[in-house]
Amino acid sequence: MSEETGDIAALLAGKKPAIESEYVRFDKFTALVIDDIGAMRHAIRSQLQTLGMNQVGVTSNADEALRMVTNRTYDLIMCDYNLNNASSGQHFLEHLRSEQLLSARTIFVMVTAEAEYAYVANAVEYSPDDYILKPCPEKKLRARLERLFDRRAFLMPVIEALEAKQYELAISVCDRLIALQPDERWLMQVLRHKADAQLALHDTTGLFATYKQALQVREDVPWVNMGIARAHYMTHDLASATEIVEGLIANNPNYVAAYELLAQIKTKQGDDAGALALQQAASRILPTAKRFRAISESAFLLGQLDEAKLQSEKAIRLSTGSLVERSDDHLALAQIQTDQGNARAAINTLEKNARKYAETGSFGIAKNAILAQAYFDSGETDKAKKLVERAHRLVTPQTESSALTSLGKAAIKTGNLILGLEVMTRAIQGSGRERQRIARHVTKAMQDTGQFDKIDEVIDAGQRRIMILVDEAARLMRTAHFEEAYQKVLAALAIHDENIEALLAAAQLHLLWLKQEGMNEAIIARAKGYLSTLDKLVPNNERVMGFYRFFNELTGA
């Protein structure tokens, strides 16, 4: 237990007064300063050293900072907003938070000019712990940092519970901290942590209650309304989610998360063009390689190949040589170039620009498959067929669905229809949570190869496989082979984790398991989870309500 946590544990136990103004020992803390101007970098480091911080690292760019952050946890990061033309401090913070690379223990302070602050404050989802306007006198800096470290000490028990994935404990600690009646800013942070824990538990009822409490404190906080919108999205109430998000965009035109959630809603509603327009708007506010990739994929699926190519090239330019560089950016670009009819450009992309990546795993399969398509279009049929064979030999049970889709397209294109349909079907069956996305890619690949009449057969094959597994699970249930039945149910849910028939089978299995073999905490927890998921997906379903009644009888709830 850290010294900070020990102090708050005593506070929660009633052994200390609510909040004490204690001297902050800056000599215990580590810091990282990020600024592309050397004079500013060293000035901030000198200020921190004057406060007593002896361990202060410095760097001039986000890529080097990313390497440093992944190698150790800092107590404090002070980052200039305007790092360079390609990347801002906000880009860096967004990447750290979205990829979960930044410890909740780390205090992130954005150092910014007044004009920059006006642009980003309260308009971005991934906000820093504080903004400090340049120049910042030492006395003011000390006061701001003391306040931040006091708040961190107050929140440390919650932070530690969240990092340990002890979400029920985190919620309990939050409730005790709320009872201490902290000031508004600290209270809002406690409520945000509580919502994070409830989100991890998929507790939408608790989420709505927490956000309602936050609204009673302050109505104009974007992340609160964004959280409510996400909770509506989780419960499939797209109309309510849309209304809230559109209001957020109207009041906060730079709030990129709102554009992205609205794009997800449009995709779910089948409005792919609307989703693309929203993704493009988000990228204009905060251009990142991740957003360029998303736009490229959406444009590709809509057949807007020139736009897809443009955005794919942007993603590669922005990420090359950095820690966010991705090998599949070259795969995406090469597939676009092939579909545009520019086979030579696709071959160049993969054989020259992507040669630094090992030709193994899913990347190797997709690379050979896309090269096969390009060489086939160039008239080199024999070479194309050999590349398909090479890609097929690399396939394993762990091969990603996206690579299988590329292989399926190459096989069909080179005349091996049986293999093509087989791997396309497998791509759908192994897509899990990505089913909707992979199904769109498979559909496009089959349309591109003229297999219009077989699309439904391939897409529905995953559903047929689920029903076979559900039937097998039902037979095993009837003979009380519960563990074996559970493995069948898990296999079905791995194909599509929101399939109603598989979830119903899972709930029924666990209820029978409890009836036959008695109360077991793990079985009870899984049964509650499946019933809760069903209740969200098919509210007021008679069969689910019957399961609930049976569950309550068994457990005495």
PDB file of N, CA, C and O in Angstrom, residues 292-293 295-297 299-301 304-313 329-343 345-346 370 373 409 444:
ATOM      1  N   PHE A 292      -7.500   8.751 -39.754  1.00  0.00           N
ATOM      2  CA  PHE A 292      -7.316   8.593 -41.198  1.00  0.00           C
ATOM      3  C   PHE A 292      -7.580   7.142 -41.606  1.00  0.00           C
ATOM      4  O   PHE A 292      -8.158   6.882 -42.662  1.00  0.00           O
ATOM      5  N   ARG A 293      -7.148   6.192 -40.777  1.00  0.00           N
ATOM      6  CA  ARG A 293      -7.404   4.776 -41.080  1.00  0.00           C
ATOM      7  C   ARG A 293      -8.908   4.491 -41.116  1.00  0.00           C
ATOM      8  O   ARG A 293      -9.391   3.775 -41.989  1.00  0.00           O
ATOM      9  N   ILE A 295     -11.382   6.572 -41.695  1.00  0.00           N
ATOM     10  CA  ILE A 295     -11.997   7.191 -42.876  1.00  0.00           C
ATOM     11  C   ILE A 295     -11.682   6.370 -44.118  1.00  0.00           C
ATOM     12  O   ILE A 295     -12.550   6.135 -44.972  1.00  0.00           O
ATOM     13  N   SER A 296     -10.432   5.937 -44.239  1.00  0.00           N
ATOM     14  CA  SER A 296     -10.030   5.146 -45.399  1.00  0.00           C
ATOM     15  C   SER A 296     -10.865   3.876 -45.510  1.00  0.00           C
ATOM     16  O   SER A 296     -11.341   3.524 -46.600  1.00  0.00           O
ATOM     17  N   GLU A 297     -11.054   3.194 -44.382  1.00  0.00           N
ATOM     18  CA  GLU A 297     -11.837   1.960 -44.412  1.00  0.00           C
ATOM     19  C   GLU A 297     -13.283   2.227 -44.808  1.00  0.00           C
ATOM     20  O   GLU A 297     -13.869   1.508 -45.628  1.00  0.00           O
ATOM     21  N   ALA A 299     -14.500   4.757 -46.545  1.00  0.00           N
ATOM     22  CA  ALA A 299     -14.555   5.131 -47.964  1.00  0.00           C
ATOM     23  C   ALA A 299     -14.357   3.914 -48.851  1.00  0.00           C
ATOM     24  O   ALA A 299     -15.028   3.758 -49.884  1.00  0.00           O
ATOM     25  N   PHE A 300     -13.453   3.024 -48.466  1.00  0.00           N
ATOM     26  CA  PHE A 300     -13.195   1.795 -49.225  1.00  0.00           C
ATOM     27  C   PHE A 300     -14.458   0.948 -49.331  1.00  0.00           C
ATOM     28  O   PHE A 300     -14.828   0.466 -50.421  1.00  0.00           O
ATOM     29  N   LEU A 301     -15.157   0.781 -48.209  1.00  0.00           N
ATOM     30  CA  LEU A 301     -16.371  -0.042 -48.213  1.00  0.00           C
ATOM     31  C   LEU A 301     -17.495   0.598 -49.013  1.00  0.00           C
ATOM     32  O   LEU A 301     -18.386  -0.094 -49.507  1.00  0.00           O
ATOM     33  N   GLN A 304     -15.527   4.404 -52.554  1.00  0.00           N
ATOM     34  CA  GLN A 304     -14.894   5.691 -52.847  1.00  0.00           C
ATOM     35  C   GLN A 304     -13.370   5.501 -52.755  1.00  0.00           C
ATOM     36  O   GLN A 304     -12.722   5.911 -51.791  1.00  0.00           O
ATOM     37  N   LEU A 305     -12.814   4.870 -53.780  1.00  0.00           N
ATOM     38  CA  LEU A 305     -11.427   4.422 -53.696  1.00  0.00           C
ATOM     39  C   LEU A 305     -10.413   5.562 -53.706  1.00  0.00           C
ATOM     40  O   LEU A 305      -9.358   5.455 -53.070  1.00  0.00           O
ATOM     41  N   ASP A 306     -10.697   6.651 -54.408  1.00  0.00           N
ATOM     42  CA  ASP A 306      -9.756   7.783 -54.405  1.00  0.00           C
ATOM     43  C   ASP A 306      -9.640   8.377 -52.999  1.00  0.00           C
ATOM     44  O   ASP A 306      -8.535   8.685 -52.532  1.00  0.00           O
ATOM     45  N   GLU A 307     -10.782   8.549 -52.336  1.00  0.00           N
ATOM     46  CA  GLU A 307     -10.763   9.066 -50.966  1.00  0.00           C
ATOM     47  C   GLU A 307     -10.089   8.072 -50.025  1.00  0.00           C
ATOM     48  O   GLU A 307      -9.318   8.455 -49.147  1.00  0.00           O
ATOM     49  N   ALA A 308     -10.366   6.790 -50.214  1.00  0.00           N
ATOM     50  CA  ALA A 308      -9.745   5.758 -49.374  1.00  0.00           C
ATOM     51  C   ALA A 308      -8.228   5.793 -49.514  1.00  0.00           C
ATOM     52  O   ALA A 308      -7.496   5.702 -48.526  1.00  0.00           O
ATOM     53  N   LYS A 309      -7.754   5.927 -50.752  1.00  0.00           N
ATOM     54  CA  LYS A 309      -6.306   5.977 -51.000  1.00  0.00           C
ATOM     55  C   LYS A 309      -5.684   7.215 -50.353  1.00  0.00           C
ATOM     56  O   LYS A 309      -4.628   7.134 -49.700  1.00  0.00           O
ATOM     57  N   LEU A 310      -6.326   8.353 -50.500  1.00  0.00           N
ATOM     58  CA  LEU A 310      -5.821   9.604 -49.936  1.00  0.00           C
ATOM     59  C   LEU A 310      -5.661   9.489 -48.415  1.00  0.00           C
ATOM     60  O   LEU A 310      -4.619   9.845 -47.851  1.00  0.00           O
ATOM     61  N   GLN A 311      -6.687   8.958 -47.756  1.00  0.00           N
ATOM     62  CA  GLN A 311      -6.649   8.864 -46.295  1.00  0.00           C
ATOM     63  C   GLN A 311      -5.660   7.796 -45.828  1.00  0.00           C
ATOM     64  O   GLN A 311      -5.001   7.951 -44.791  1.00  0.00           O
ATOM     65  N   SER A 312      -5.537   6.712 -46.576  1.00  0.00           N
ATOM     66  CA  SER A 312      -4.576   5.670 -46.232  1.00  0.00           C
ATOM     67  C   SER A 312      -3.153   6.212 -46.321  1.00  0.00           C
ATOM     68  O   SER A 312      -2.310   5.948 -45.448  1.00  0.00           O
ATOM     69  N   GLU A 313      -2.878   6.983 -47.350  1.00  0.00           N
ATOM     70  CA  GLU A 313      -1.545   7.587 -47.502  1.00  0.00           C
ATOM     71  C   GLU A 313      -1.267   8.584 -46.381  1.00  0.00           C
ATOM     72  O   GLU A 313      -0.131   8.690 -45.893  1.00  0.00           O
ATOM     73  N   ASP A 329      -1.342  -0.797 -42.451  1.00  0.00           N
ATOM     74  CA  ASP A 329      -1.604   0.394 -43.271  1.00  0.00           C
ATOM     75  C   ASP A 329      -1.180   0.129 -44.717  1.00  0.00           C
ATOM     76  O   ASP A 329      -1.862   0.552 -45.665  1.00  0.00           O
ATOM     77  N   HIS A 330      -0.055  -0.569 -44.892  1.00  0.00           N
ATOM     78  CA  HIS A 330       0.433  -0.884 -46.242  1.00  0.00           C
ATOM     79  C   HIS A 330      -0.470  -1.917 -46.913  1.00  0.00           C
ATOM     80  O   HIS A 330      -0.675  -1.876 -48.134  1.00  0.00           O
ATOM     81  N   LEU A 331      -1.006  -2.831 -46.141  1.00  0.00           N
ATOM     82  CA  LEU A 331      -1.953  -3.805 -46.703  1.00  0.00           C
ATOM     83  C   LEU A 331      -3.193  -3.099 -47.226  1.00  0.00           C
ATOM     84  O   LEU A 331      -3.674  -3.383 -48.326  1.00  0.00           O
ATOM     85  N   ALA A 332      -3.726  -2.170 -46.407  1.00  0.00           N
ATOM     86  CA  ALA A 332      -4.938  -1.446 -46.811  1.00  0.00           C
ATOM     87  C   ALA A 332      -4.687  -0.640 -48.081  1.00  0.00           C
ATOM     88  O   ALA A 332      -5.505  -0.659 -49.021  1.00  0.00           O
ATOM     89  N   LEU A 333      -3.538   0.049 -48.135  1.00  0.00           N
ATOM     90  CA  LEU A 333      -3.226   0.852 -49.319  1.00  0.00           C
ATOM     91  C   LEU A 333      -3.071  -0.038 -50.556  1.00  0.00           C
ATOM     92  O   LEU A 333      -3.591   0.291 -51.638  1.00  0.00           O
ATOM     93  N   ALA A 334      -2.385  -1.162 -50.403  1.00  0.00           N
ATOM     94  CA  ALA A 334      -2.177  -2.052 -51.554  1.00  0.00           C
ATOM     95  C   ALA A 334      -3.491  -2.628 -52.060  1.00  0.00           C
ATOM     96  O   ALA A 334      -3.698  -2.763 -53.275  1.00  0.00           O
ATOM     97  N   GLN A 335      -4.419  -2.958 -51.146  1.00  0.00           N
ATOM     98  CA  GLN A 335      -5.722  -3.479 -51.586  1.00  0.00           C
ATOM     99  C   GLN A 335      -6.496  -2.405 -52.341  1.00  0.00           C
ATOM    100  O   GLN A 335      -7.140  -2.688 -53.367  1.00  0.00           O
ATOM    101  N   ILE A 336      -6.421  -1.174 -51.859  1.00  0.00           N
ATOM    102  CA  ILE A 336      -7.085  -0.073 -52.552  1.00  0.00           C
ATOM    103  C   ILE A 336      -6.485   0.109 -53.941  1.00  0.00           C
ATOM    104  O   ILE A 336      -7.216   0.250 -54.945  1.00  0.00           O
ATOM    105  N   GLN A 337      -5.171   0.109 -54.039  1.00  0.00           N
ATOM    106  CA  GLN A 337      -4.503   0.289 -55.333  1.00  0.00           C
ATOM    107  C   GLN A 337      -4.860  -0.842 -56.295  1.00  0.00           C
ATOM    108  O   GLN A 337      -5.079  -0.607 -57.493  1.00  0.00           O
ATOM    109  N   THR A 338      -4.960  -2.067 -55.780  1.00  0.00           N
ATOM    110  CA  THR A 338      -5.352  -3.202 -56.618  1.00  0.00           C
ATOM    111  C   THR A 338      -6.758  -2.995 -57.154  1.00  0.00           C
ATOM    112  O   THR A 338      -7.035  -3.196 -58.352  1.00  0.00           O
ATOM    113  N   ASP A 339      -7.671  -2.603 -56.264  1.00  0.00           N
ATOM    114  CA  ASP A 339      -9.063  -2.410 -56.679  1.00  0.00           C
ATOM    115  C   ASP A 339      -9.216  -1.232 -57.632  1.00  0.00           C
ATOM    116  O   ASP A 339     -10.172  -1.179 -58.416  1.00  0.00           O
ATOM    117  N   GLN A 340      -8.275  -0.285 -57.572  1.00  0.00           N
ATOM    118  CA  GLN A 340      -8.294   0.838 -58.521  1.00  0.00           C
ATOM    119  C   GLN A 340      -7.775   0.432 -59.891  1.00  0.00           C
ATOM    120  O   GLN A 340      -7.875   1.212 -60.841  1.00  0.00           O
ATOM    121  N   GLY A 341      -7.200  -0.773 -59.967  1.00  0.00           N
ATOM    122  CA  GLY A 341      -6.623  -1.223 -61.226  1.00  0.00           C
ATOM    123  C   GLY A 341      -5.168  -0.851 -61.383  1.00  0.00           C
ATOM    124  O   GLY A 341      -4.609  -0.968 -62.478  1.00  0.00           O
ATOM    125  N   ASN A 342      -4.532  -0.419 -60.304  1.00  0.00           N
ATOM    126  CA  ASN A 342      -3.122  -0.014 -60.357  1.00  0.00           C
ATOM    127  C   ASN A 342      -2.277  -1.104 -59.702  1.00  0.00           C
ATOM    128  O   ASN A 342      -1.736  -0.941 -58.602  1.00  0.00           O
ATOM    129  N   ALA A 343      -2.178  -2.253 -60.387  1.00  0.00           N
ATOM    130  CA  ALA A 343      -1.496  -3.423 -59.830  1.00  0.00           C
ATOM    131  C   ALA A 343      -0.030  -3.141 -59.534  1.00  0.00           C
ATOM    132  O   ALA A 343       0.504  -3.586 -58.515  1.00  0.00           O
ATOM    133  N   ALA A 345       1.430  -0.370 -58.663  1.00  0.00           N
ATOM    134  CA  ALA A 345       1.574   0.425 -57.442  1.00  0.00           C
ATOM    135  C   ALA A 345       1.375  -0.458 -56.207  1.00  0.00           C
ATOM    136  O   ALA A 345       2.086  -0.319 -55.209  1.00  0.00           O
ATOM    137  N   ALA A 346       0.415  -1.384 -56.279  1.00  0.00           N
ATOM    138  CA  ALA A 346       0.155  -2.292 -55.158  1.00  0.00           C
ATOM    139  C   ALA A 346       1.369  -3.186 -54.907  1.00  0.00           C
ATOM    140  O   ALA A 346       1.768  -3.404 -53.750  1.00  0.00           O
ATOM    141  N   ILE A 370      -2.897 -10.280 -51.278  1.00  0.00           N
ATOM    142  CA  ILE A 370      -3.077  -9.051 -52.062  1.00  0.00           C
ATOM    143  C   ILE A 370      -2.102  -9.017 -53.235  1.00  0.00           C
ATOM    144  O   ILE A 370      -2.458  -8.590 -54.351  1.00  0.00           O
ATOM    145  N   GLN A 373      -3.564 -11.048 -55.997  1.00  0.00           N
ATOM    146  CA  GLN A 373      -4.567 -10.302 -56.767  1.00  0.00           C
ATOM    147  C   GLN A 373      -3.885  -9.361 -57.767  1.00  0.00           C
ATOM    148  O   GLN A 373      -4.296  -9.266 -58.929  1.00  0.00           O
ATOM    149  N   LYS A 409     -10.644 -13.505 -51.288  1.00  0.00           N
ATOM    150  CA  LYS A 409     -10.788 -12.717 -52.513  1.00  0.00           C
ATOM    151  C   LYS A 409      -9.758 -13.144 -53.555  1.00  0.00           C
ATOM    152  O   LYS A 409     -10.072 -13.289 -54.747  1.00  0.00           O
ATOM    153  N   LYS A 444     -18.125  -6.963 -49.774  1.00  0.00           N
ATOM    154  CA  LYS A 444     -17.465  -6.202 -50.850  1.00  0.00           C
ATOM    155  C   LYS A 444     -16.536  -7.096 -51.668  1.00  0.00           C
ATOM    156  O   LYS A 444     -16.505  -7.012 -52.909  1.00  0.00           O
TER     157      LYS A 444
END
